[in-house]
Tab-separated table of C-alpha atoms in Angstrom:
chain	number	residue	atom	x	y	z
A	13	UNK	CA	258.958	68.146	-128.720
A	14	UNK	CA	262.434	67.180	-129.927
A	15	UNK	CA	262.976	63.435	-130.283
A	16	UNK	CA	266.078	62.635	-128.211
A	17	UNK	CA	265.981	58.995	-129.272
A	18	UNK	CA	267.429	59.870	-132.681
A	19	UNK	CA	270.992	58.730	-131.969
A	20	UNK	CA	272.828	58.287	-135.277
A	21	UNK	CA	276.500	57.904	-134.429
A	22	UNK	CA	277.933	56.910	-131.089
A	23	UNK	CA	281.116	54.843	-130.664
A	24	UNK	CA	280.165	53.316	-127.317
A	25	UNK	CA	277.863	50.370	-126.574
A	26	UNK	CA	275.554	52.286	-124.231
A	27	UNK	CA	274.025	54.105	-127.196
A	28	UNK	CA	272.591	50.835	-128.457
A	29	UNK	CA	270.216	50.774	-125.497
A	30	UNK	CA	268.433	53.769	-127.029
A	31	UNK	CA	265.813	53.382	-129.733
A	32	UNK	CA	267.304	53.825	-133.211
A	33	UNK	CA	265.927	56.602	-135.466
A	34	UNK	CA	263.500	55.765	-138.236
A	35	UNK	CA	265.720	57.002	-141.071
A	36	UNK	CA	267.260	55.155	-144.003
A	37	UNK	CA	270.637	56.764	-143.275
A	38	UNK	CA	270.438	56.046	-139.541
A	39	UNK	CA	273.417	54.269	-138.013
A	40	UNK	CA	274.023	53.256	-134.460
A	41	UNK	CA	277.670	52.631	-133.574
A	42	UNK	CA	278.914	50.213	-130.994
A	43	UNK	CA	281.652	50.658	-128.431
A	44	UNK	CA	285.310	50.013	-128.621
A	45	UNK	CA	288.152	48.120	-127.198
A	46	UNK	CA	291.683	47.019	-127.349
A	47	UNK	CA	293.980	44.146	-126.820
A	48	UNK	CA	296.068	41.258	-127.868
A	49	UNK	CA	296.030	38.144	-129.962
A	50	UNK	CA	294.543	34.710	-129.537
A	51	UNK	CA	297.037	33.299	-127.022
A	52	UNK	CA	296.939	35.042	-123.659
A	53	UNK	CA	298.949	38.293	-123.637
A	54	UNK	CA	302.012	38.172	-121.417
A	55	UNK	CA	302.620	40.838	-118.799
A	56	UNK	CA	305.794	41.899	-120.643
A	57	UNK	CA	303.940	42.418	-123.927
A	58	UNK	CA	301.189	44.374	-122.188
A	59	UNK	CA	303.722	46.637	-120.481
A	60	UNK	CA	305.566	47.265	-123.741
A	61	UNK	CA	302.411	48.080	-125.696
A	62	UNK	CA	301.115	50.448	-123.017
A	63	UNK	CA	304.410	52.302	-122.548
A	64	UNK	CA	304.189	56.095	-122.602
A	65	UNK	CA	304.494	58.319	-124.465
A	66	UNK	CA	302.409	57.055	-127.382
A	67	UNK	CA	299.862	58.470	-129.817
A	68	UNK	CA	297.258	56.988	-132.133
A	69	UNK	CA	295.499	59.019	-134.843
A	70	UNK	CA	292.683	57.206	-136.620
A	71	UNK	CA	290.693	58.034	-139.709
A	72	UNK	CA	287.097	56.886	-139.187
A	73	UNK	CA	285.140	55.600	-142.191
A	74	UNK	CA	281.598	54.449	-142.798
A	75	UNK	CA	281.354	52.009	-145.724
A	76	UNK	CA	284.768	53.266	-146.835
A	77	UNK	CA	283.892	56.978	-146.749
A	78	UNK	CA	285.653	59.244	-144.206
A	79	UNK	CA	283.314	60.680	-141.559
A	80	UNK	CA	285.771	61.885	-138.914
A	81	UNK	CA	288.712	61.125	-136.682
A	82	UNK	CA	289.654	59.832	-133.257
A	83	UNK	CA	292.941	60.649	-131.508
A	84	UNK	CA	294.444	59.044	-128.399
A	85	UNK	CA	297.486	60.358	-126.494
A	86	UNK	CA	299.146	58.298	-123.761
A	87	UNK	CA	301.562	59.920	-121.305
A	88	UNK	CA	303.166	59.241	-117.949
A	89	UNK	CA	301.101	60.497	-115.039
A	90	UNK	CA	302.531	62.605	-112.237
A	91	UNK	CA	301.883	59.798	-109.737
A	92	UNK	CA	303.865	57.224	-111.713
A	93	UNK	CA	300.818	55.836	-113.488
A	94	UNK	CA	299.501	56.522	-116.998
A	95	UNK	CA	297.299	59.289	-118.368
A	96	UNK	CA	295.289	58.834	-121.577
A	97	UNK	CA	293.446	61.595	-123.419
A	98	UNK	CA	291.110	60.974	-126.363
A	99	UNK	CA	289.101	63.201	-128.693
A	100	UNK	CA	286.655	62.138	-131.391
A	101	UNK	CA	284.595	64.033	-133.926
A	102	UNK	CA	282.230	62.564	-136.514
A	103	UNK	CA	280.009	64.406	-138.983
A	104	UNK	CA	277.433	62.832	-141.264
A	105	UNK	CA	275.843	64.711	-144.156
A	106	UNK	CA	273.727	63.988	-147.199
A	107	UNK	CA	273.845	66.157	-150.320
A	108	UNK	CA	275.534	68.902	-148.329
A	109	UNK	CA	272.948	68.832	-145.547
A	110	UNK	CA	274.259	68.114	-142.053
A	111	UNK	CA	272.483	65.100	-140.589
A	112	UNK	CA	274.493	64.295	-137.511
A	113	UNK	CA	277.272	65.647	-135.297
A	114	UNK	CA	279.196	63.721	-132.640
A	115	UNK	CA	281.891	65.013	-130.279
A	116	UNK	CA	283.583	63.095	-127.485
A	117	UNK	CA	286.543	63.790	-125.224
A	118	UNK	CA	287.810	61.797	-122.275
A	119	UNK	CA	290.675	61.948	-119.807
A	120	UNK	CA	291.624	58.851	-117.838
A	121	UNK	CA	294.237	58.068	-115.192
A	122	UNK	CA	295.533	54.535	-114.716
A	123	UNK	CA	297.460	53.016	-111.805
A	124	UNK	CA	298.725	49.446	-111.356
A	125	UNK	CA	296.910	48.389	-114.547
A	126	UNK	CA	293.493	49.628	-113.373
A	127	UNK	CA	291.391	52.683	-114.118
A	128	UNK	CA	291.988	55.216	-111.317
A	129	UNK	CA	289.880	58.143	-112.576
A	130	UNK	CA	287.807	59.251	-115.568
A	131	UNK	CA	286.347	62.533	-116.796
A	132	UNK	CA	284.415	62.190	-120.069
A	133	UNK	CA	281.997	64.388	-121.989
A	134	UNK	CA	279.944	63.282	-124.999
A	135	UNK	CA	277.817	65.471	-127.276
A	136	UNK	CA	275.738	63.007	-129.273
A	137	UNK	CA	273.963	65.238	-131.785
A	138	UNK	CA	272.993	67.655	-129.019
A	139	UNK	CA	272.465	65.090	-126.272
A	140	UNK	CA	275.075	65.735	-123.568
A	141	UNK	CA	276.347	62.983	-121.253
A	142	UNK	CA	279.036	63.507	-118.610
A	143	UNK	CA	280.835	60.663	-116.846
A	144	UNK	CA	283.151	61.224	-113.878
A	145	UNK	CA	284.647	58.607	-111.592
A	146	UNK	CA	287.373	57.982	-109.036
A	147	UNK	CA	288.825	54.812	-107.534
A	148	UNK	CA	288.518	54.542	-103.753
A	149	UNK	CA	290.304	51.399	-102.617
A	150	UNK	CA	288.482	48.411	-104.118
A	151	UNK	CA	285.510	50.606	-105.060
A	152	UNK	CA	285.036	52.917	-108.030
A	153	UNK	CA	282.775	55.888	-107.310
A	154	UNK	CA	280.957	56.930	-110.480
A	155	UNK	CA	278.772	59.933	-111.279
A	156	UNK	CA	276.836	60.245	-114.550
A	157	UNK	CA	274.771	63.172	-115.776
A	158	UNK	CA	272.493	62.785	-118.799
A	159	UNK	CA	271.222	66.090	-120.179
A	160	UNK	CA	272.281	67.743	-116.929
A	161	UNK	CA	270.303	65.325	-114.742
A	162	UNK	CA	271.861	62.601	-112.532
A	163	UNK	CA	271.496	59.172	-114.102
A	164	UNK	CA	270.685	56.122	-111.972
A	165	UNK	CA	273.091	53.277	-112.731
A	166	UNK	CA	273.856	49.938	-111.046
A	167	UNK	CA	276.742	49.991	-108.565
A	168	UNK	CA	280.177	49.364	-110.066
A	169	UNK	CA	281.433	45.890	-109.048
A	170	UNK	CA	284.416	45.923	-106.685
A	171	UNK	CA	287.901	45.194	-107.989
A	172	UNK	CA	290.135	46.354	-110.822
A	173	UNK	CA	288.076	48.228	-113.413
A	174	UNK	CA	289.018	48.952	-117.025
A	175	UNK	CA	287.381	51.160	-119.610
A	176	UNK	CA	287.208	50.372	-123.338
A	177	UNK	CA	290.970	51.008	-123.506
A	178	UNK	CA	291.827	49.736	-126.963
A	179	UNK	CA	295.476	50.678	-126.527
A	180	UNK	CA	295.933	48.338	-123.530
A	181	UNK	CA	296.542	44.646	-124.402
A	182	UNK	CA	295.590	43.594	-120.848
A	183	UNK	CA	292.000	44.308	-121.868
A	184	UNK	CA	292.006	40.885	-123.578
A	185	UNK	CA	291.504	39.232	-120.200
A	186	UNK	CA	288.570	41.354	-119.032
A	187	UNK	CA	284.945	40.280	-118.564
A	188	UNK	CA	283.489	43.768	-118.003
A	189	UNK	CA	284.419	47.242	-119.245
A	190	UNK	CA	283.326	50.765	-118.373
A	191	UNK	CA	281.679	52.616	-121.249
A	192	UNK	CA	282.897	56.249	-121.066
A	193	UNK	CA	279.993	57.387	-123.230
A	194	UNK	CA	277.225	56.180	-120.907
A	195	UNK	CA	278.887	55.306	-117.590
A	196	UNK	CA	277.595	51.731	-117.795
A	197	UNK	CA	279.772	48.747	-116.948
A	198	UNK	CA	279.220	46.389	-119.883
A	199	UNK	CA	279.744	42.600	-119.715
A	200	UNK	CA	281.981	41.451	-122.569
A	201	UNK	CA	283.262	38.173	-123.996
A	202	UNK	CA	286.535	38.250	-125.913
A	203	UNK	CA	287.473	35.764	-128.632
A	204	UNK	CA	289.464	35.557	-131.854
A	205	UNK	CA	287.929	37.364	-134.889
A	206	UNK	CA	286.968	35.313	-137.959
A	207	UNK	CA	289.431	36.853	-140.464
A	208	UNK	CA	291.780	39.800	-140.970
A	209	UNK	CA	290.400	42.419	-143.439
A	210	UNK	CA	292.096	42.412	-146.840
A	211	UNK	CA	293.526	45.929	-146.498
A	212	UNK	CA	295.252	45.017	-143.227
A	213	UNK	CA	296.317	41.566	-144.410
A	214	UNK	CA	298.367	43.306	-147.112
A	215	UNK	CA	300.570	45.062	-144.547
A	216	UNK	CA	304.216	43.898	-144.331
A	217	UNK	CA	303.896	43.065	-140.613
A	218	UNK	CA	301.573	40.215	-139.562
A	219	UNK	CA	298.252	41.463	-138.193
A	220	UNK	CA	296.383	39.813	-135.333
A	221	UNK	CA	293.134	40.704	-133.666
A	222	UNK	CA	290.445	40.003	-131.146
A	223	UNK	CA	286.678	40.176	-131.134
A	224	UNK	CA	284.760	41.909	-128.354
A	225	UNK	CA	281.446	40.106	-127.982
A	226	UNK	CA	278.569	40.449	-125.579
A	227	UNK	CA	277.543	43.808	-127.111
A	228	UNK	CA	274.736	44.550	-129.538
A	229	UNK	CA	277.308	44.049	-132.298
A	230	UNK	CA	280.779	42.507	-131.950
A	231	UNK	CA	283.811	44.726	-132.475
A	232	UNK	CA	287.002	43.459	-134.112
A	233	UNK	CA	290.235	45.176	-133.017
A	234	UNK	CA	293.476	44.812	-134.971
A	235	UNK	CA	297.155	44.923	-133.996
A	236	UNK	CA	300.486	44.888	-135.833
A	237	UNK	CA	302.780	43.426	-133.235
A	238	UNK	CA	301.487	45.035	-130.042
A	239	UNK	CA	300.481	48.315	-131.685
A	240	UNK	CA	296.774	49.034	-132.143
A	241	UNK	CA	296.164	49.800	-135.830
A	242	UNK	CA	292.443	49.419	-136.527
A	243	UNK	CA	288.896	48.503	-135.609
A	244	UNK	CA	285.837	47.223	-137.479
A	245	UNK	CA	282.191	46.739	-136.559
A	246	UNK	CA	278.856	46.460	-138.344
A	247	UNK	CA	276.356	49.205	-137.525
A	248	UNK	CA	272.730	49.934	-138.391
A	249	UNK	CA	271.646	48.993	-141.881
A	250	UNK	CA	274.522	46.518	-142.214
A	251	UNK	CA	277.043	49.304	-142.768
A	252	UNK	CA	280.696	48.951	-141.776
A	253	UNK	CA	282.394	51.333	-139.389
A	254	UNK	CA	286.188	51.222	-139.598
A	255	UNK	CA	289.152	52.804	-137.812
A	256	UNK	CA	292.494	52.849	-139.597
A	257	UNK	CA	295.706	54.233	-138.133
A	258	UNK	CA	297.079	57.150	-140.127
């Protein structure tokens, strides 16, 4: 029988709940995020950074070697809110032999600073997860299908919900975030990161960041001004996963 626990690459924290593969090249990626610098982000800065239209194209590297890309497109929604679309693709190979394939796409609608709807699909090396949700007043109705079967998840807490929206500086004030890869609402703790990476510190514009804790591994997110420019986290085997804006 095929071992579905062999998750190698997945950029969302829910994947860390699965058992890692017994392989020397195995890597388990954590989730993502977004936000502002150490002092609290003002409402004006958050509005400016999340203004549509906007686009982010990232090169994704593992220990400095390119393994794929992730693209985000932010636009104005027809109802006066915001619409964000993202697509990711990672491929891992060894000596020309394909070891792992990851594909993810998500569409989100935002209203009044909160997630209003989500439709996400993740193909994690053949394991398919679908996440769909819709805000209904103070509630967020969520449906998750794992390998075509409904997945049982805890109820989503009432109130304004956010996903791992790295582009949105208001995320810096959140204590829980919806993982679009698993449909889980993850508790998070946000603090200042220890240091800016050397390649980003060399940029002409000052770089600031935040650290998303409370996950299996913390994730450091980087900004030049209010623009999201990068992400770093340590994955399985002590390897570094990095996003850098093209």
